[in-house]
Short mmCIF file of C-alpha atoms in Angstrom, two decimals:
data_model
loop_
_atom_site.label_atom_id
_atom_site.label_comp_id
_atom_site.label_asym_id
_atom_site.label_seq_id
_atom_site.Cartn_x
_atom_site.Cartn_y
_atom_site.Cartn_z
CA PRO V 930 0.13 -0.06 -0.11
CA ILE V 931 1.02 3.59 -0.63
CA SER V 932 0.73 4.38 3.24
CA ASP V 933 3.26 1.77 3.83
CA CYS V 934 5.72 2.76 1.22
CA MET V 935 5.50 6.20 2.64
CA ALA V 936 6.04 5.27 6.31
CA PHE V 937 9.07 3.20 5.28
CA ARG V 938 10.40 6.39 3.24
CA GLN V 939 9.99 8.45 6.53
CA ARG V 940 11.88 6.09 8.66
CA LEU V 941 14.73 5.86 6.02
CA ALA V 942 14.85 9.69 5.96
CA ALA V 943 15.05 9.65 9.81
CA LEU V 944 17.90 7.10 9.67
CA ALA V 945 19.85 9.16 7.36
CA SER V 946 19.30 12.12 9.53
CA CYS V 947 20.73 10.36 12.53
CA ALA V 948 23.73 9.13 10.56
CA LEU V 949 24.53 12.81 9.46
CA LEU V 950 24.08 14.02 12.91
CA PHE V 951 26.61 11.22 14.24
CA LEU V 952 29.06 12.39 11.51
CA ALA V 953 28.87 16.19 12.34
CA GLN V 954 29.43 15.18 16.15
CA SER V 955 32.29 13.04 15.51
CA SER V 956 33.72 16.10 13.34
CA ILE V 957 33.44 18.50 16.39
CA GLU V 958 35.16 15.94 18.38
CA VAL V 959 38.17 15.36 16.38
CA SER V 960 38.27 19.22 15.87
CA ALA V 961 38.14 19.74 19.52
CA GLU V 962 40.84 17.32 20.36
CA ALA V 963 42.90 18.63 17.98
CA SER V 964 42.59 22.32 19.20
CA CYS V 965 43.77 21.01 22.75
CA SER V 966 47.39 20.74 24.08
CA ALA V 967 48.82 19.21 26.99
CA GLY V 968 48.20 21.39 30.29
CA GLU V 969 46.08 23.81 28.35
CA ALA V 970 42.35 24.30 28.11
CA CYS V 971 40.51 23.54 25.01
CA SER V 972 40.32 26.45 22.34
CA ASN V 973 36.70 25.61 21.17
CA PRO V 974 34.60 28.47 22.65
CA ASP V 975 31.50 26.43 22.56
CA LEU V 976 32.78 23.79 24.99
CA ASP V 977 32.32 24.57 28.83
CA ASP V 978 34.66 23.01 31.38
CA SER V 979 31.97 20.52 32.28
CA SER V 980 31.83 18.92 28.84
CA LEU V 981 33.76 15.77 28.29
CA LEU V 982 35.36 17.31 25.25
CA SER V 983 36.86 19.97 27.46
CA LYS V 984 38.70 17.13 29.39
CA ILE V 985 40.44 15.31 26.30
CA GLY V 986 43.44 17.72 25.93
CA SER V 987 45.68 16.87 28.88
CA PRO V 988 46.67 13.74 31.07
CA VAL V 989 45.14 15.83 34.05
CA ARG V 990 41.84 16.37 32.27
CA ARG V 991 41.71 12.46 31.55
CA LEU V 992 42.32 11.60 35.02
CA ARG V 993 40.13 14.42 36.50
CA ASP V 994 37.02 12.08 37.02
CA LYS V 995 38.94 8.83 37.40
CA SER V 996 40.02 7.02 40.61
CA LEU V 997 43.37 5.93 39.37
CA THR V 998 46.29 4.30 41.22
CA GLY V 999 49.92 5.40 40.50
CA ARG V 1000 52.82 2.99 40.99
CA ILE V 1001 56.56 3.81 41.60
CA TYR V 1002 59.12 0.91 41.92
CA ILE V 1003 62.54 2.27 43.70
CA VAL V 1004 65.49 0.17 43.66
CA ARG V 1005 69.39 0.83 44.60
CA HIS V 1006 72.14 0.88 42.07
CA ALA V 1007 73.92 -2.62 41.67
CA GLU V 1008 77.10 -3.66 43.05
CA ARG V 1009 80.07 -1.44 42.96
CA THR V 1010 83.59 -2.14 44.65
CA THR V 1011 84.08 1.32 46.20
CA ASP V 1012 81.98 4.26 47.48
CA ALA V 1013 82.72 6.17 44.35
CA SER V 1014 83.22 3.53 41.68
CA CYS V 1015 81.15 2.22 38.78
CA LEU V 1016 79.38 -1.19 38.81
CA ASN V 1017 81.66 -4.18 39.08
CA ALA V 1018 81.12 -7.31 37.14
CA THR V 1019 78.49 -8.49 39.76
CA GLY V 1020 76.66 -5.31 39.41
CA TRP V 1021 76.30 -5.47 35.69
CA ILE V 1022 74.84 -9.06 35.96
CA ARG V 1023 72.39 -7.66 38.54
CA ALA V 1024 71.57 -4.91 36.08
CA GLY V 1025 70.81 -7.45 33.27
CA ASN V 1026 68.84 -9.74 35.34
CA LEU V 1027 66.82 -6.59 36.57
CA SER V 1028 65.65 -5.80 32.88
CA SER V 1029 64.05 -9.42 32.53
CA PHE V 1030 62.29 -8.75 35.78
CA PHE V 1031 60.72 -5.70 34.25
CA LEU V 1032 59.95 -6.92 30.85
CA ASN V 1033 56.84 -8.61 32.55
CA ASP V 1034 53.62 -6.69 31.35
CA ALA V 1035 52.45 -6.54 35.11
CA VAL V 1036 55.49 -4.39 36.04
CA ARG V 1037 56.58 -3.14 33.07
CA PRO V 1038 57.64 0.59 33.51
CA LYS V 1039 56.49 3.62 31.41
CA LYS V 1040 59.19 6.11 32.52
CA MET V 1041 62.53 5.69 34.28
CA PHE V 1042 64.61 7.88 36.30
CA ALA V 1043 68.08 7.45 37.92
CA TYR V 1044 69.80 9.43 40.50
CA ASN V 1045 72.56 12.00 39.10
CA TYR V 1046 75.74 12.00 41.10
CA ASN V 1047 76.75 15.13 39.32
CA GLY V 1048 80.31 14.28 39.26
CA PHE V 1049 80.51 13.14 42.90
CA ALA V 1050 81.11 9.58 41.92
CA CYS V 1051 80.55 7.08 38.77
CA GLU V 1052 76.77 7.40 37.57
CA ARG V 1053 76.20 3.85 38.81
CA CYS V 1054 72.55 4.59 38.96
CA LEU V 1055 72.35 5.37 35.23
CA GLN V 1056 74.40 2.35 34.45
CA THR V 1057 71.83 -0.05 36.45
CA ALA V 1058 69.01 1.74 34.58
CA LEU V 1059 70.82 1.08 30.98
CA PRO V 1060 69.94 -2.58 30.48
CA THR V 1061 66.19 -2.19 31.43
CA ALA V 1062 65.95 1.11 29.33
CA THR V 1063 67.54 -0.48 26.27
CA ALA V 1064 65.15 -3.45 26.44
CA LEU V 1065 62.15 -1.44 26.89
CA GLN V 1066 63.36 1.42 24.46
CA LEU V 1067 63.01 4.05 27.14
CA ASP V 1068 64.98 7.17 27.92
CA VAL V 1069 66.10 7.68 31.34
CA VAL V 1070 65.33 10.81 33.12
CA HIS V 1071 68.82 11.80 34.63
CA ASP V 1072 68.11 15.46 36.01
CA TYR V 1073 67.72 14.89 39.84
CA PRO V 1074 68.69 16.18 42.01
CA PRO V 1075 69.80 19.13 40.36
CA LYS V 1076 73.46 20.16 40.34
CA GLY V 1077 74.52 21.58 43.96
CA TYR V 1078 71.94 19.61 45.61
CA ASN V 1079 73.11 16.06 46.11
CA CYS V 1080 73.12 14.88 49.61
CA PHE V 1081 74.98 11.92 50.87
CA SER V 1082 74.97 12.55 54.71
CA PRO V 1083 71.96 13.17 56.88
CA VAL V 1084 74.24 15.85 58.81
CA PHE V 1085 76.29 17.44 55.96
CA CYS V 1086 73.63 18.71 53.31
CA LYS V 1087 73.84 22.10 51.63
CA HIS V 1088 69.89 22.17 51.04
CA PRO V 1089 68.73 19.56 53.66
CA ALA V 1090 65.11 20.78 53.49
CA LYS V 1091 64.88 20.19 49.60
CA LYS V 1092 67.03 16.93 49.35
CA ASP V 1093 64.75 15.00 46.95
CA LYS V 1094 61.64 17.19 46.65
CA ALA V 1095 62.22 18.20 43.07
CA ALA V 1096 62.61 14.49 42.14
CA ALA V 1097 59.39 13.29 43.66
CA ALA V 1098 57.73 16.01 42.08
CA ALA V 1099 59.05 14.96 38.71
CA MET V 1100 58.06 11.49 39.34
CA LYS V 1101 54.38 12.33 40.18
CA ALA V 1102 54.14 14.54 37.06
CA ALA V 1103 55.50 11.36 35.24
CA LEU V 1104 52.56 9.40 36.78
CA THR V 1105 50.06 11.86 35.18
CA GLU V 1106 51.96 11.82 31.85
CA THR V 1107 51.66 7.89 31.97
CA SER V 1108 47.90 7.71 33.66
CA GLY V 1109 49.28 5.86 36.48
CA GLY V 1110 52.82 4.56 35.11
CA PRO V 1111 54.46 2.33 36.56
CA VAL V 1112 57.61 4.52 37.09
CA LEU V 1113 61.05 2.68 37.65
CA THR V 1114 63.47 4.92 39.72
CA VAL V 1115 67.17 3.95 40.34
CA TRP V 1116 68.23 5.79 43.34
CA GLU V 1117 71.29 6.41 45.46
CA SER V 1118 70.62 4.11 48.69
CA LEU V 1119 70.86 7.03 51.28
CA ASN V 1120 68.41 9.29 49.42
CA THR V 1121 65.76 6.53 49.00
CA GLN V 1122 64.86 7.41 52.76
CA TRP V 1123 64.46 11.16 51.72
CA LEU V 1124 62.59 10.11 48.27
CA LEU V 1125 60.26 7.95 50.23
CA ALA V 1126 59.51 10.59 52.65
CA GLU V 1127 58.84 13.11 49.58
CA LEU V 1128 56.36 10.62 48.08
CA GLY V 1129 54.35 10.71 51.48
CA VAL V 1130 55.62 7.30 52.94
CA PRO V 1131 55.23 7.79 56.78
CA ASP V 1132 58.36 6.89 58.92
CA ALA V 1133 60.17 6.23 55.75
CA PRO V 1134 62.75 3.63 56.48
CA MET V 1135 66.60 3.72 55.81
CA TRP V 1136 67.97 1.57 53.31
CA PRO V 1137 68.75 -2.01 54.68
CA TYR V 1138 72.73 -2.19 54.73
CA GLY V 1139 74.79 -4.87 56.10
CA THR V 1140 73.02 -8.02 54.79
CA CYS V 1141 73.60 -9.49 51.34
CA GLU V 1142 69.98 -10.71 51.47
CA LEU V 1143 68.76 -7.15 51.17
CA GLU V 1144 71.76 -4.53 50.48
CA TYR V 1145 71.46 -4.59 46.72
CA ASN V 1146 68.13 -6.67 46.50
CA ARG V 1147 65.55 -4.37 48.19
CA MET V 1148 62.92 -2.78 46.07
CA TYR V 1149 60.27 -0.36 47.14
CA GLN V 1150 56.82 -0.25 45.67
CA VAL V 1151 54.86 3.17 46.37
CA ASP V 1152 51.17 3.61 45.32
CA LEU V 1153 49.57 6.87 45.15
CA LEU V 1154 45.84 7.87 44.45
CA TRP V 1155 44.83 10.44 42.02
CA THR V 1156 42.39 12.70 43.99
CA GLY V 1157 41.31 14.72 41.25
CA ASP V 1158 43.98 17.31 41.64
CA GLU V 1159 47.05 15.69 42.84
CA TRP V 1160 48.71 12.26 43.60
CA ALA V 1161 48.42 11.29 47.21
CA TYR V 1162 50.02 8.54 49.05
CA SER V 1163 48.22 5.29 49.48
CA SER V 1164 50.65 2.49 50.53
CA TYR V 1165 54.30 1.09 50.13
CA ALA V 1166 55.50 -2.27 50.30
CA ASN V 1167 58.95 -3.95 50.60
CA LEU V 1168 59.59 -6.10 47.68
CA THR V 1169 62.95 -7.80 46.73
CA GLU V 1170 64.27 -8.26 42.98
CA ASP V 1171 64.61 -12.01 43.86
CA MET V 1172 68.50 -12.05 43.50
CA PRO V 1173 69.92 -12.03 47.14
CA CYS V 1174 73.62 -12.52 47.74
CA LEU V 1175 74.21 -12.38 43.93
CA GLU V 1176 78.20 -12.09 44.58
CA GLU V 1177 78.28 -15.13 46.73
CA ARG V 1178 76.15 -17.14 44.85
CA LEU V 1179 78.02 -16.14 41.65
CA SER V 1180 81.54 -17.11 43.44
CA ALA V 1181 80.31 -20.70 44.79
CA THR V 1182 79.05 -21.39 41.34
CA ALA V 1183 82.42 -20.34 39.82
CA ALA V 1184 84.01 -22.42 42.51
CA SER V 1185 82.45 -25.46 41.75
CA ALA V 1186 83.62 -25.26 38.16
CA ASN V 1187 87.11 -24.68 39.52
CA LEU V 1188 86.67 -20.79 38.13
CA THR V 1189 87.06 -17.90 40.22
CA TRP V 1190 84.75 -15.11 40.33
CA PRO V 1191 85.04 -12.35 38.92
CA GLN V 1192 87.76 -13.51 36.21
CA GLU V 1193 88.99 -10.33 34.86
CA SER V 1194 91.32 -11.76 32.31
CA TYR V 1195 91.90 -15.19 30.79
CA THR V 1196 95.21 -16.29 29.37
CA LEU V 1197 96.15 -18.98 27.17
#
C-alpha cells in the first residue's frame, strides 16, 4: 500500500538524518581534540569545562574524574667495589637480570629515573638503569637532584630541606603523563629514605645495609591515588629483586667449576 511505502521512506529519512548528525558530532570531537594541547584548556569556545570534550586535551583532564592508582618502583644501584666506583662485574649481571624482571607486562615501567651524582661519583644508578631502558626502548630521566643539591649525609647537606623534593615532584608528573605509570626509579641508597618521605611514606625507612639478602636486593613499591587534583600517598611495600647475595652465589657457582669470580682476564 502507498501508506506503508511512505512510512518506510519517512523511517529511512530519519535514519539518514541520525547518521549525518553522528558524523557531524564526530567531526566536532576530532576538531576539539586537535585544538587541545597538554596542560591547556581547549580552544573551542563552545565547550564549557563540564563537557567531556573539554577534558580530552591533557592527562590531567583525562584523570580528573577517575579513581586511578599510580605506582613507583624504587631500587638501589647494583653492586660496586668502592663508594665512588662504577658497577663491578656482579653489578652488571644484576642490572641485566633486573631488565628481565621489568619486561613482565605486570610491572613494565613507562618512565624511568636515575639518580644523578653530578660528578661526585661514577653514575652507577644510570648504569644500572641502562639494560632495562635499552630492552624497553625508554629514555632515562637523569636530571635529579639538580647540580648543587646532592646529599650523601643526613648531617652535612647544603639544602637539607629540599633533598629529593624536585625528584618526587617529577615522578608524580610522570605518573600523570603515563596515566599511573608504573615508574621505575634507580636511586642512591641513602637518598631513598628522603625520596620515600617526599612521596608521602610515613616513617620512611633507611636502606637495609649490612646484609647480602637485602643490601642490593631490596625494592620499594609506592602506590599513590589520583584525587582529581594531585597524587596522594596510598601505600608502600617492601619487595625484592629476587637476587639475594648475588656476589656470593656467583663465587660459589664459579668455584664448583674450578673458576674464580670475577675472572677479569684469561690467558692461554
